[in-house]
Structures are given as C-alpha cells and as structure tokens.
Short mmCIF file of N, CA and C in Angstrom, two decimals:
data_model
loop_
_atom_site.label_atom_id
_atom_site.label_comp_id
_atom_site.label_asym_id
_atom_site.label_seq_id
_atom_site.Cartn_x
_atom_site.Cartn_y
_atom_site.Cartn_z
N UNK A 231 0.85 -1.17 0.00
CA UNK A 231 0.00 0.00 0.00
C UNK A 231 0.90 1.24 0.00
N UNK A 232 0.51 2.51 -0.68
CA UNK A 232 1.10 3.60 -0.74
C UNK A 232 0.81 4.19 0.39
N UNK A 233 1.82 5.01 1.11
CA UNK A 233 1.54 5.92 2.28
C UNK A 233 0.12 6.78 2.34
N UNK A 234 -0.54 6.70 3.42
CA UNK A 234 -1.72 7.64 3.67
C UNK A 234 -1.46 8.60 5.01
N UNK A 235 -1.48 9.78 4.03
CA UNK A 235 -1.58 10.91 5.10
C UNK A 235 -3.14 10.92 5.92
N UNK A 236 -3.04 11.42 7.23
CA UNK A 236 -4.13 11.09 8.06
C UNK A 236 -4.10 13.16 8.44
N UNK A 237 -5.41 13.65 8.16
CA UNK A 237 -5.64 14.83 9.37
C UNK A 237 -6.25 14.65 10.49
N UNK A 238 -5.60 14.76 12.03
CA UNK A 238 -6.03 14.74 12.88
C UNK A 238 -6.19 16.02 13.53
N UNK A 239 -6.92 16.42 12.91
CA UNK A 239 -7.11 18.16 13.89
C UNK A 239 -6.00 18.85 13.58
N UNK A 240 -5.54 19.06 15.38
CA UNK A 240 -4.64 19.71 15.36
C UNK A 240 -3.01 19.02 14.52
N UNK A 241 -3.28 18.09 14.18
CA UNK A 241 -1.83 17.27 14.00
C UNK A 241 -1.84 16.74 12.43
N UNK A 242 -1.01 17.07 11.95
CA UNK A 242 -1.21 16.33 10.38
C UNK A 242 -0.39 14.61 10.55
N UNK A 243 -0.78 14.22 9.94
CA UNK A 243 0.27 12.28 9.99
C UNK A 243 0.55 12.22 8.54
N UNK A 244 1.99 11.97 8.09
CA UNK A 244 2.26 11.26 7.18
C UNK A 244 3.23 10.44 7.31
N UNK A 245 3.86 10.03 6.12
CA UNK A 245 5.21 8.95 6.04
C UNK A 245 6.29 9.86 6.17
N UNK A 246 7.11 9.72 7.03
CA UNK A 246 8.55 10.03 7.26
C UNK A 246 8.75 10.22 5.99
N UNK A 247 10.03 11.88 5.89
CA UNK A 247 10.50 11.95 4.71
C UNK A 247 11.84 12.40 5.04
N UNK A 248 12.93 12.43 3.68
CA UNK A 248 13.69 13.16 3.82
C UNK A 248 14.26 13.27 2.30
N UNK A 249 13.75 14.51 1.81
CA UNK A 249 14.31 14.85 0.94
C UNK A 249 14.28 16.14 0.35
N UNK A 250 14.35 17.05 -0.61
CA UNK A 250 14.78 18.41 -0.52
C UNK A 250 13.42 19.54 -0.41
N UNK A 251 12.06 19.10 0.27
CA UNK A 251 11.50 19.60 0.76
C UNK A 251 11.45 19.18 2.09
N UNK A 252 11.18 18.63 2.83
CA UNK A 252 10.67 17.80 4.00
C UNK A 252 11.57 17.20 4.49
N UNK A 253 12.56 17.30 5.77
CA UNK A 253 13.85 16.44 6.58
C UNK A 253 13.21 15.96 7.89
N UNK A 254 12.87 14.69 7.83
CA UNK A 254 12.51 14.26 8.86
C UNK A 254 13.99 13.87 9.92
N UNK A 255 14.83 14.26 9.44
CA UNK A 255 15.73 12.93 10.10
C UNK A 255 16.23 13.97 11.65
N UNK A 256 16.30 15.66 11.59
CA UNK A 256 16.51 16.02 12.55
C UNK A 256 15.52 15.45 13.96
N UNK A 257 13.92 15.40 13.69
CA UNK A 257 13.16 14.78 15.00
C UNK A 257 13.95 13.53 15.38
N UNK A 258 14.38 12.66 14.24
CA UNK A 258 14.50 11.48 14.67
C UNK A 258 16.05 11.52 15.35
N UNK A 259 16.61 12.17 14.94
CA UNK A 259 17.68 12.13 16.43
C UNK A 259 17.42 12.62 17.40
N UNK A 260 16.82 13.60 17.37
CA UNK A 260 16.14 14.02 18.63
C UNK A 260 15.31 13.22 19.44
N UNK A 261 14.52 12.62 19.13
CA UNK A 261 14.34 11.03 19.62
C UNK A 261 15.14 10.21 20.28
N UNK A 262 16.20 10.46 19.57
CA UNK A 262 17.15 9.00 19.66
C UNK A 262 18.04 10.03 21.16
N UNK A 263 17.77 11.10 21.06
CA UNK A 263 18.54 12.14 22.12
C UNK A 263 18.28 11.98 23.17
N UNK A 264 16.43 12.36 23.33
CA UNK A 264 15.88 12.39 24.56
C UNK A 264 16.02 10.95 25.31
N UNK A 265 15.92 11.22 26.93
CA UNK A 265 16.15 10.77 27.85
C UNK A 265 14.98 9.28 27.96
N UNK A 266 13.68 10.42 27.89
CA UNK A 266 12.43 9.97 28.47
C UNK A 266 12.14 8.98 27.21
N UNK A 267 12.39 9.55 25.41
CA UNK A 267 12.53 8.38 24.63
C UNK A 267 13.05 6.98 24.85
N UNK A 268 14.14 7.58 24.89
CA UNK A 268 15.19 6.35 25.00
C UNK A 268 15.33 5.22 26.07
N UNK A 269 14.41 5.94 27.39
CA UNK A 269 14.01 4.99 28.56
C UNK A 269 13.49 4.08 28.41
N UNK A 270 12.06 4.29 27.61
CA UNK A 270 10.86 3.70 27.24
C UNK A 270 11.17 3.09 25.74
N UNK A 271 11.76 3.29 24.79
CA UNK A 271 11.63 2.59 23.14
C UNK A 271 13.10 2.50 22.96
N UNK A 272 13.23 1.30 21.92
CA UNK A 272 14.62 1.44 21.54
C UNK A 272 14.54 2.07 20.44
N UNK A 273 16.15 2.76 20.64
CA UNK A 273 16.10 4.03 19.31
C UNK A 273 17.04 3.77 18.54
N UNK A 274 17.41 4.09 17.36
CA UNK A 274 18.85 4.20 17.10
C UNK A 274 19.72 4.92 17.48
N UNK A 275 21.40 4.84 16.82
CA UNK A 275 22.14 5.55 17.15
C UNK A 275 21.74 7.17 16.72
N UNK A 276 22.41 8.11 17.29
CA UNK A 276 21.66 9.64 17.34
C UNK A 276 22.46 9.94 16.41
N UNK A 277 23.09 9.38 15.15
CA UNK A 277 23.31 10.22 14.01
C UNK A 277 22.18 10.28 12.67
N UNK A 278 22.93 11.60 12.12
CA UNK A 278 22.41 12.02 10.75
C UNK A 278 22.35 10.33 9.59
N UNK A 279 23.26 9.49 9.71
CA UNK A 279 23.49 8.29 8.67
C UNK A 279 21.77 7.83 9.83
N UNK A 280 22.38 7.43 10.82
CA UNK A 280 21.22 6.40 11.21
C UNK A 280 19.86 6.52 11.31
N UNK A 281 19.55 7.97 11.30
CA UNK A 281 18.31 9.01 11.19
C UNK A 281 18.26 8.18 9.55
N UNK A 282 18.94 9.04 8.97
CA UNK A 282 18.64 8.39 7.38
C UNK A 282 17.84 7.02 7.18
N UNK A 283 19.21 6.14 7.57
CA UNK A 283 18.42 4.51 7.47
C UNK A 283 17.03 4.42 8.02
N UNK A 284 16.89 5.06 8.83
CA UNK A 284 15.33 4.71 9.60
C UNK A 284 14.76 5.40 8.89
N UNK A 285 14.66 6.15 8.54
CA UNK A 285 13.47 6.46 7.63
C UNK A 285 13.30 6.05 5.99
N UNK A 286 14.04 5.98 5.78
CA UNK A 286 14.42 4.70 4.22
C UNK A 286 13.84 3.25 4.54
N UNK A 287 14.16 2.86 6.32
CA UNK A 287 13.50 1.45 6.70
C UNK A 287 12.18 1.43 6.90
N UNK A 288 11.19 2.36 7.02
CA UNK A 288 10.37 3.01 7.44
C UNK A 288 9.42 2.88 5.99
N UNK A 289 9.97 3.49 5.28
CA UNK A 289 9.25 3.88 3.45
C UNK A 289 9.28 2.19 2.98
N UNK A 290 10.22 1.18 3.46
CA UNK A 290 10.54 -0.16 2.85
C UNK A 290 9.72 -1.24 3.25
N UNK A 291 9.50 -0.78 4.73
CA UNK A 291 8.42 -1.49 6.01
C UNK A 291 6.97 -0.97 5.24
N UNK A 292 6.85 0.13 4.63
CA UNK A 292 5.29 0.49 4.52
C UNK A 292 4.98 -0.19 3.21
N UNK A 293 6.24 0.02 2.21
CA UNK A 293 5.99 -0.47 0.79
C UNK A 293 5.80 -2.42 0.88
N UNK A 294 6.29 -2.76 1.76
CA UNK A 294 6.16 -4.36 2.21
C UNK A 294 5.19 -4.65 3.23
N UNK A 295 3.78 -3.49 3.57
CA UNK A 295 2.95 -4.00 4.55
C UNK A 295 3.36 -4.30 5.51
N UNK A 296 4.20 -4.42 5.73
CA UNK A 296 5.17 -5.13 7.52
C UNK A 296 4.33 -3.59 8.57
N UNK A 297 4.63 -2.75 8.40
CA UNK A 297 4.67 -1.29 9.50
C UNK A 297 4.62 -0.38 8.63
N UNK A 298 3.03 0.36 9.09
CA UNK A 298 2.67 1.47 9.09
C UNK A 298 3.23 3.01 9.89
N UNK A 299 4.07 3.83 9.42
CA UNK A 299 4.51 4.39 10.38
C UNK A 299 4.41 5.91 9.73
N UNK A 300 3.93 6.54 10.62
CA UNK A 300 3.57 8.43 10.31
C UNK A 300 4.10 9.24 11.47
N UNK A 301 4.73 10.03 10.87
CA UNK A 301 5.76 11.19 11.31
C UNK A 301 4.29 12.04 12.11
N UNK A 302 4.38 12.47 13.26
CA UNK A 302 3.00 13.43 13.59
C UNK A 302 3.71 14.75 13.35
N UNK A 303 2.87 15.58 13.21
CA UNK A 303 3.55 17.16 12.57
C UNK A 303 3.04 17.93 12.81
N UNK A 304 3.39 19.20 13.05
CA UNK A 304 2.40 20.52 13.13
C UNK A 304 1.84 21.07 12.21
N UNK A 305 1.10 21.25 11.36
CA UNK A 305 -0.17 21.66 10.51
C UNK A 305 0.74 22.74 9.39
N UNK A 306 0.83 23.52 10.03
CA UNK A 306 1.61 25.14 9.31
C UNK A 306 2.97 24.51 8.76
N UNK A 307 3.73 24.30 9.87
CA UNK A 307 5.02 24.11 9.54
C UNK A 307 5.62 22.55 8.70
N UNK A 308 4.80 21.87 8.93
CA UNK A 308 5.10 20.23 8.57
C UNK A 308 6.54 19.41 9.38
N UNK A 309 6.82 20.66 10.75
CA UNK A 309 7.56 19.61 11.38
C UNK A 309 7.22 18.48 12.19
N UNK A 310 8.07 17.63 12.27
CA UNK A 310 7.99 16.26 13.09
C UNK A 310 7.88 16.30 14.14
N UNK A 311 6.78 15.87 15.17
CA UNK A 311 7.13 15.80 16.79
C UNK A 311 6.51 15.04 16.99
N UNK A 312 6.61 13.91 16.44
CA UNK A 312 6.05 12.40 17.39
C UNK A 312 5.99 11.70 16.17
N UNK A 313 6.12 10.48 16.12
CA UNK A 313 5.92 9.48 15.79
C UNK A 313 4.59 8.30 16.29
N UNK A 314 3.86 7.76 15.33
CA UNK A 314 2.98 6.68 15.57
C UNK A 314 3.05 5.94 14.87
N UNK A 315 2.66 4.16 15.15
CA UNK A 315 3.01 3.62 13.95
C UNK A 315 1.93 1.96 14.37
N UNK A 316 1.72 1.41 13.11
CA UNK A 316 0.91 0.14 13.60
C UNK A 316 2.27 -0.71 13.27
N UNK A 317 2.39 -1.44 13.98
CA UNK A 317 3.75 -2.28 13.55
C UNK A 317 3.31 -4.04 13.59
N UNK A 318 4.35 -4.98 13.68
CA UNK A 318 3.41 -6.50 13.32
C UNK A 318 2.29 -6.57 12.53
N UNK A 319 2.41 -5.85 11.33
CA UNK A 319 1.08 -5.82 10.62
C UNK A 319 1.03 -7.55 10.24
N UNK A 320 -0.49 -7.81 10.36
CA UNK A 320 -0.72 -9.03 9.73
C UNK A 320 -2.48 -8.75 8.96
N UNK A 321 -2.16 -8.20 7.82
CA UNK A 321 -3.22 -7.61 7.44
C UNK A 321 -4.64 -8.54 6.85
N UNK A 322 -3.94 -10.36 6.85
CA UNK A 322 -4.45 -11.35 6.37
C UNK A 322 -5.38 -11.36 7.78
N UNK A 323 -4.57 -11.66 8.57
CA UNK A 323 -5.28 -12.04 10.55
C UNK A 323 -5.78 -11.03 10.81
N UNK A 324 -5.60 -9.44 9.93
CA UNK A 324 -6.53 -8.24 10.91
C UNK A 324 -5.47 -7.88 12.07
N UNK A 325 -4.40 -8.40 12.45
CA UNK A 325 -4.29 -7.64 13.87
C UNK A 325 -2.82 -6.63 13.72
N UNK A 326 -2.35 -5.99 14.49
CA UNK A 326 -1.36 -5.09 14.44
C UNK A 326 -0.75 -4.56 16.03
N UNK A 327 0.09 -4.25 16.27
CA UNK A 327 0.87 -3.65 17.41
C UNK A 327 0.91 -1.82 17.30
N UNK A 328 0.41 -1.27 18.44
CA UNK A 328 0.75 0.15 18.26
C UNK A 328 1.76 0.51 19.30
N UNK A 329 2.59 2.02 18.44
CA UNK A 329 3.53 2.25 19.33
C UNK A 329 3.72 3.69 19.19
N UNK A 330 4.29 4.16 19.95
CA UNK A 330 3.87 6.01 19.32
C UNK A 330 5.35 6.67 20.63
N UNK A 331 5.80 8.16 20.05
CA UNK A 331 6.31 8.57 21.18
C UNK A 331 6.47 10.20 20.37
N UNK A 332 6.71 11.19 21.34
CA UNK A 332 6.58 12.15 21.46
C UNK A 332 7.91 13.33 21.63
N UNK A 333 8.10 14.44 21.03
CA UNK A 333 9.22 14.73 21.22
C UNK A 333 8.76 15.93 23.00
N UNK A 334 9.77 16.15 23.29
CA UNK A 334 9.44 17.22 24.31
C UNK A 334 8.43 18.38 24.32
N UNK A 335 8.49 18.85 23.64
CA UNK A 335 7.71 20.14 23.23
C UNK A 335 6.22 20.00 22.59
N UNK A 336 5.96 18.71 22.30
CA UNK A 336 4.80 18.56 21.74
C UNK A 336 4.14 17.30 23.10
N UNK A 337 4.53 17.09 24.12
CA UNK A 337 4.88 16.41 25.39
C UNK A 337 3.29 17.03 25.95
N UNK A 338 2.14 16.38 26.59
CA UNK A 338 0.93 17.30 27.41
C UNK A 338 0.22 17.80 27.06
N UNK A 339 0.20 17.74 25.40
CA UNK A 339 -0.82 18.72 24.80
C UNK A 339 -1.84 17.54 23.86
N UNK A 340 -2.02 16.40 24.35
CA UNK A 340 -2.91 15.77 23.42
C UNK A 340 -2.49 15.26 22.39
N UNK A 341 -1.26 15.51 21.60
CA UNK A 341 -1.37 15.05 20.19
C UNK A 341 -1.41 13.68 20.25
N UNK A 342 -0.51 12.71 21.38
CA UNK A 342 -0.20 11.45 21.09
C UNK A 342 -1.45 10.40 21.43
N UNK A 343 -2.62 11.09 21.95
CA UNK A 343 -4.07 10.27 21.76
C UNK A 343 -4.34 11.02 20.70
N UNK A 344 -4.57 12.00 20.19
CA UNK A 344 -5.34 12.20 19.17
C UNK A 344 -4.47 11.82 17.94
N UNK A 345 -3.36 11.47 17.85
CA UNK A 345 -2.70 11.17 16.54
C UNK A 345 -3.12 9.59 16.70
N UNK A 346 -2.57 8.61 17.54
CA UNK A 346 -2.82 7.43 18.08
C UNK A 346 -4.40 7.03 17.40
N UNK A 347 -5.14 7.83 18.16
CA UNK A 347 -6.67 7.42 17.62
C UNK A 347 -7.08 7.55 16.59
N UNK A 348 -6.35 8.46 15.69
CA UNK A 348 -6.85 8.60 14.03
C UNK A 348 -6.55 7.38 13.54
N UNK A 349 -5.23 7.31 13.79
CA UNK A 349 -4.56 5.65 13.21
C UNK A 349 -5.24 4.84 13.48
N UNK A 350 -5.69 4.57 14.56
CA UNK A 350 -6.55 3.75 15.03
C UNK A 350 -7.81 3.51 14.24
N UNK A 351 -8.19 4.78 14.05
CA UNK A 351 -9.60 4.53 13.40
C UNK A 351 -9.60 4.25 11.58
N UNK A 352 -8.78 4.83 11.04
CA UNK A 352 -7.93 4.30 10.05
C UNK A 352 -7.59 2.61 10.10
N UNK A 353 -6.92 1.94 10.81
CA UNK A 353 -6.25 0.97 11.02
C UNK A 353 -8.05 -0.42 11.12
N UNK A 354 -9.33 0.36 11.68
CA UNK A 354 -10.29 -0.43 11.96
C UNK A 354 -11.15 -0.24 10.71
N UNK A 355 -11.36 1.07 10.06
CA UNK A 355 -12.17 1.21 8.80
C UNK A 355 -11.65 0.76 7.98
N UNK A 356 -10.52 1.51 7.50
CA UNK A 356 -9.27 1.36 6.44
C UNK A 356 -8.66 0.16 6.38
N UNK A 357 -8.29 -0.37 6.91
CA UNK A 357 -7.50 -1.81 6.99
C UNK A 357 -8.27 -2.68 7.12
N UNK A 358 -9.21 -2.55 7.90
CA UNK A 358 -9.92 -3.65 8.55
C UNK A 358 -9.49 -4.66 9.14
N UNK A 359 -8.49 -3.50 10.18
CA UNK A 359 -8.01 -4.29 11.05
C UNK A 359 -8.93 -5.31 12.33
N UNK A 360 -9.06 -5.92 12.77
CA UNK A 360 -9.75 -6.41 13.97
C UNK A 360 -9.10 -6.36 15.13
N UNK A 361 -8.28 -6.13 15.68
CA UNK A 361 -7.32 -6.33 16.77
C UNK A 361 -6.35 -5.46 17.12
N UNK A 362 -5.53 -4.48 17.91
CA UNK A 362 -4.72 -3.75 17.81
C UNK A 362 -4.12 -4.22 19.35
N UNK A 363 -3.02 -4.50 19.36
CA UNK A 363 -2.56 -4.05 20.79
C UNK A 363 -1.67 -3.14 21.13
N UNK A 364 -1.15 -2.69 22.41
CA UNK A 364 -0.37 -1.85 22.91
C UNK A 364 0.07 -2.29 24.04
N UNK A 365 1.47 -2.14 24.02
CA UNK A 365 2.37 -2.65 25.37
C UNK A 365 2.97 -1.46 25.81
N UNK A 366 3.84 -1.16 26.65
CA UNK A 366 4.40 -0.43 27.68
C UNK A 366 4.90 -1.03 29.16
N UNK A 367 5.70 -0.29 29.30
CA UNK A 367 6.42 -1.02 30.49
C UNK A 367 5.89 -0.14 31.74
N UNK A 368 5.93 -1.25 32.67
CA UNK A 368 5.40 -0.76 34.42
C UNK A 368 6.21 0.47 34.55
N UNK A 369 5.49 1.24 34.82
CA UNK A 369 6.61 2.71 35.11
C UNK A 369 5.84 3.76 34.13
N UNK A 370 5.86 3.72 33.21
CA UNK A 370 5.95 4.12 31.79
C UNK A 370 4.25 5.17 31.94
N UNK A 371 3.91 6.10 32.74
CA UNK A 371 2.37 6.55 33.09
C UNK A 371 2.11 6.73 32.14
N UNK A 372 2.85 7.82 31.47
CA UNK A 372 2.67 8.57 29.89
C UNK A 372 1.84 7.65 28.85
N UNK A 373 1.96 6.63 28.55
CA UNK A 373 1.58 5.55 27.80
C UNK A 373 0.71 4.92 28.37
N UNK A 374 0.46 4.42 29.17
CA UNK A 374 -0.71 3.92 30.04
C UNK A 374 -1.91 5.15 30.24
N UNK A 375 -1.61 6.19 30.15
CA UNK A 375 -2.24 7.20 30.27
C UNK A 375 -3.08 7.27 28.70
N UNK A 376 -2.33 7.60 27.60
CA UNK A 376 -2.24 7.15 26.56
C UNK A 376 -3.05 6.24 26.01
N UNK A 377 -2.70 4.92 26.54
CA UNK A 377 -3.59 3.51 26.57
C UNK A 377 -5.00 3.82 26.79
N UNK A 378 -5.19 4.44 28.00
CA UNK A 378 -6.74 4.14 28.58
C UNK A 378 -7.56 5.18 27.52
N UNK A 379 -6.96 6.45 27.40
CA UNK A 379 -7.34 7.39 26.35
C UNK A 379 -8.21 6.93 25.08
N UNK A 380 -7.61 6.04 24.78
CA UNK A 380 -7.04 5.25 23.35
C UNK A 380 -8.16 4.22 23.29
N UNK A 381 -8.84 4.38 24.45
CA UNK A 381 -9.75 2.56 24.67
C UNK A 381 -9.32 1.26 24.72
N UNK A 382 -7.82 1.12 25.06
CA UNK A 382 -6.89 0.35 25.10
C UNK A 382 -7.62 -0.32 26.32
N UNK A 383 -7.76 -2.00 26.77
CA UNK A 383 -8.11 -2.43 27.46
C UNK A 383 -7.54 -3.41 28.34
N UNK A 384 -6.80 -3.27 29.41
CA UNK A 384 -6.04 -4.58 29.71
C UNK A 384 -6.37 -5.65 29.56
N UNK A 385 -5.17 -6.62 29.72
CA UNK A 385 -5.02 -7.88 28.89
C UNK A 385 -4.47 -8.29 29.36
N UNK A 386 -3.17 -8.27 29.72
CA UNK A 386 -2.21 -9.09 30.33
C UNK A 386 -0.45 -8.56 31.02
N UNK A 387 0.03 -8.90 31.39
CA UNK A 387 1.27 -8.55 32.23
C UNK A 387 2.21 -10.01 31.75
N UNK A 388 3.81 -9.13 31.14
CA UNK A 388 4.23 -10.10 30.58
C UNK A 388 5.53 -9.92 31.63
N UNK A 389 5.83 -10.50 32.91
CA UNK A 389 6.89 -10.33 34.09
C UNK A 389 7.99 -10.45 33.25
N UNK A 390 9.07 -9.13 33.78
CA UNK A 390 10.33 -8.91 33.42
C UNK A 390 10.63 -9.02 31.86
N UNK A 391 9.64 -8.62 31.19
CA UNK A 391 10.08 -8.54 29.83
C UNK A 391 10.88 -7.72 29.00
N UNK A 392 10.99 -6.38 29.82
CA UNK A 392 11.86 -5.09 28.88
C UNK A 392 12.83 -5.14 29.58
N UNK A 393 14.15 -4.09 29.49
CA UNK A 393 14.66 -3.88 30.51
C UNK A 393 14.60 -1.98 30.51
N UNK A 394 14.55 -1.76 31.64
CA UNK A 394 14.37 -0.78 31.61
C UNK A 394 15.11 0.58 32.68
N UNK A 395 16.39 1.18 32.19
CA UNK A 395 17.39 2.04 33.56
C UNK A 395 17.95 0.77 34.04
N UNK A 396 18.33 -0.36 32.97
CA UNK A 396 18.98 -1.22 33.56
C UNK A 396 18.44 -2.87 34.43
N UNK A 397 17.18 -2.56 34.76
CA UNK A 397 16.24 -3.42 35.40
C UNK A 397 15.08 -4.11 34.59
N UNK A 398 15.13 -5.20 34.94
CA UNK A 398 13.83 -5.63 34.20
C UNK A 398 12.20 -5.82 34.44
N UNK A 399 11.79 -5.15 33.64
CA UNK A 399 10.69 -4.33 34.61
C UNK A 399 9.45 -5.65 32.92
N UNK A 400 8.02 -5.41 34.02
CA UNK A 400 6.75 -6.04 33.53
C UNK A 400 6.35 -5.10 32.26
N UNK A 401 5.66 -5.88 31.35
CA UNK A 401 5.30 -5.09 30.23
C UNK A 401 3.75 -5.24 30.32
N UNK A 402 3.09 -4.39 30.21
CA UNK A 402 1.34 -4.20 30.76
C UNK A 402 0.94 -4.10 29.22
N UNK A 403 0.47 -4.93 29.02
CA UNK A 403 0.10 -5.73 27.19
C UNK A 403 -2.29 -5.45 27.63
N UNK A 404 -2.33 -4.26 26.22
CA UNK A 404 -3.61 -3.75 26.38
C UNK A 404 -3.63 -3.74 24.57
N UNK A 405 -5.59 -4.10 24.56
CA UNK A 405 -6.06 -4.72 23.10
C UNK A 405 -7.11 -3.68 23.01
N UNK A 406 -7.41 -3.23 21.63
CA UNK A 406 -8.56 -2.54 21.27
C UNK A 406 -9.75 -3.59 20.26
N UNK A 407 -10.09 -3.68 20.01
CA UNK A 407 -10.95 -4.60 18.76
C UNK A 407 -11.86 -3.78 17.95
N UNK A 408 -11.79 -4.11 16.72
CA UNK A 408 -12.77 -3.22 15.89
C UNK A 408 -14.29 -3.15 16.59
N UNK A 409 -14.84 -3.94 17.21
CA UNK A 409 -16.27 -3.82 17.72
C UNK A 409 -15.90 -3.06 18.83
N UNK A 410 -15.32 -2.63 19.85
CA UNK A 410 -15.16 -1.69 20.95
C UNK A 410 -15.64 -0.53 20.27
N UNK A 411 -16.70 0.11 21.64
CA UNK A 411 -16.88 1.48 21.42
C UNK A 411 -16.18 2.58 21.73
#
C-alpha cells in the first residue's frame, strides 16, 4: 500500500521523509537524544546516517505491509514531533501492534491520543483491522495514560520482559478490537 496521510485536527500524519522539501531525520535524532525516549523505546544511534536509514527502513516497512509508520507534525510548519506507527502488521489475521512517542515540546498537549486514535480509526475502517494491541512497560504513566485514552483495554502482564534504567521491569500488554466502542 502507498503511504496515507491522516488529518487529525490539530496534528497532520504522514510517512517520514527526507528529501529536498521535508527532513525528517533532525526529529529522529532528537528522539534517539531524549532521555524519556530512550528509557521507554529502543532508538537508534543519534546520528544524521542512522536518522537516514530509519526512515528509508520506514518507506521499505510500509511499501512491504510489515509497519505502518507516520511522522505526527504541526499543521503550518510540517515539522515532526512524534511518531505513531501500527507495527506486526498481519493484514491477512486483521491484527497489528501500536507504538507512538513524542518529542518534548509537543509532550501534554494531546497530540499522542489524538494522533494514536486517528490511526486507530484508520487501522479499523481502512485496513480492517480487527485487533490492535499496545504494550508499555510498568513505570511508563505517559503511555498507560495514553492507553486508557485510546480505549486500550487490559489484557495481560508479561513479568520482566523489557529492561528498563537497567532493570527488568513487567510489560502491561492492552487490546482494542474493531467492535469496541
């Protein structure tokens, strides 16, 4: 499938870019920078090459159905400040993995449920998906916060699955289904 841009209100969604209009790759080190990122998701290394590859892996993942993934952006400007993405696509089975994160500055203001939920609703009309889940690690409020927002529903606790500041911390595993209201 070809990339689909999504309007969510305040937030535009498309496919990661980088080329002589549109440079996604500065957010994505910035990503790979922040603290609170890097706690919670694995990132790449914080260069300009590895920024690159990920978003080239990104355009390769969407063109092969594997992962859906949209840059979230500010409307006016078309910069990057968050990322969302359906990932484990299995578009035969309907189901998919969501994962999303946020740069600082766009951090409290809603975008990452309201970007999250467009996809979402996209991912249940559009795809026809049946199933979505979302994991996060014990600790992790932001996302659990996120989760419940989202209509994310617990499910299950997977003990010591991430590691996380070094420790291995529980991963709190939550499902949406196309019939949920």
């Amino acid at each position: 499938m070809e990339p689909v841009e999504i309007n969510a209100g305040s937030w535009y969604l498309r496919a990661l870019r980088a080329d002589d209009r549109i440079d996604d790759r500065p957010a994505v080190v910035a990503s790979c920078l922040d603290p609170e990122i890097r706690r919670w998701r694995r990132r790449p290394a914080a260069t300009r090459a590895e920024a690159d590859a990920y978003v080239r892996l990104r355009a390769r993942e969407w063109s092969r159905d594997e992962r859906y993934t949209w840059a979230v952006c500010e409307p006016t400007t078309g910069e990057m400040i968050g990322e969302v993405e359906l990932a484990a696509l299995d578009l035969a089975a309907g189901t998919a993995e969501a994962a999303c994160w946020a740069l600082p500055a766009a951090r409290g203001k809603g975008m990452t449920t309201t970007a999250l939920s467009a996809v979402l609703r996209f991912g249940f009309a559009g795809l026809g998906l049946r199933r979505v889940t979302y994991a996060w690690a014990e600790g992790n409020n932001a996302s659990a916060r996120v989760a419940i927002k989202c209509g994310f529903r617990p499910e299950a606790r997977q003990p010591s699955a991430w590691v996380v500041d070094g420790r291995h911390m529980d991963v709190l595993v939550a499902a949406r289904s196309a019939t949920d209201s």
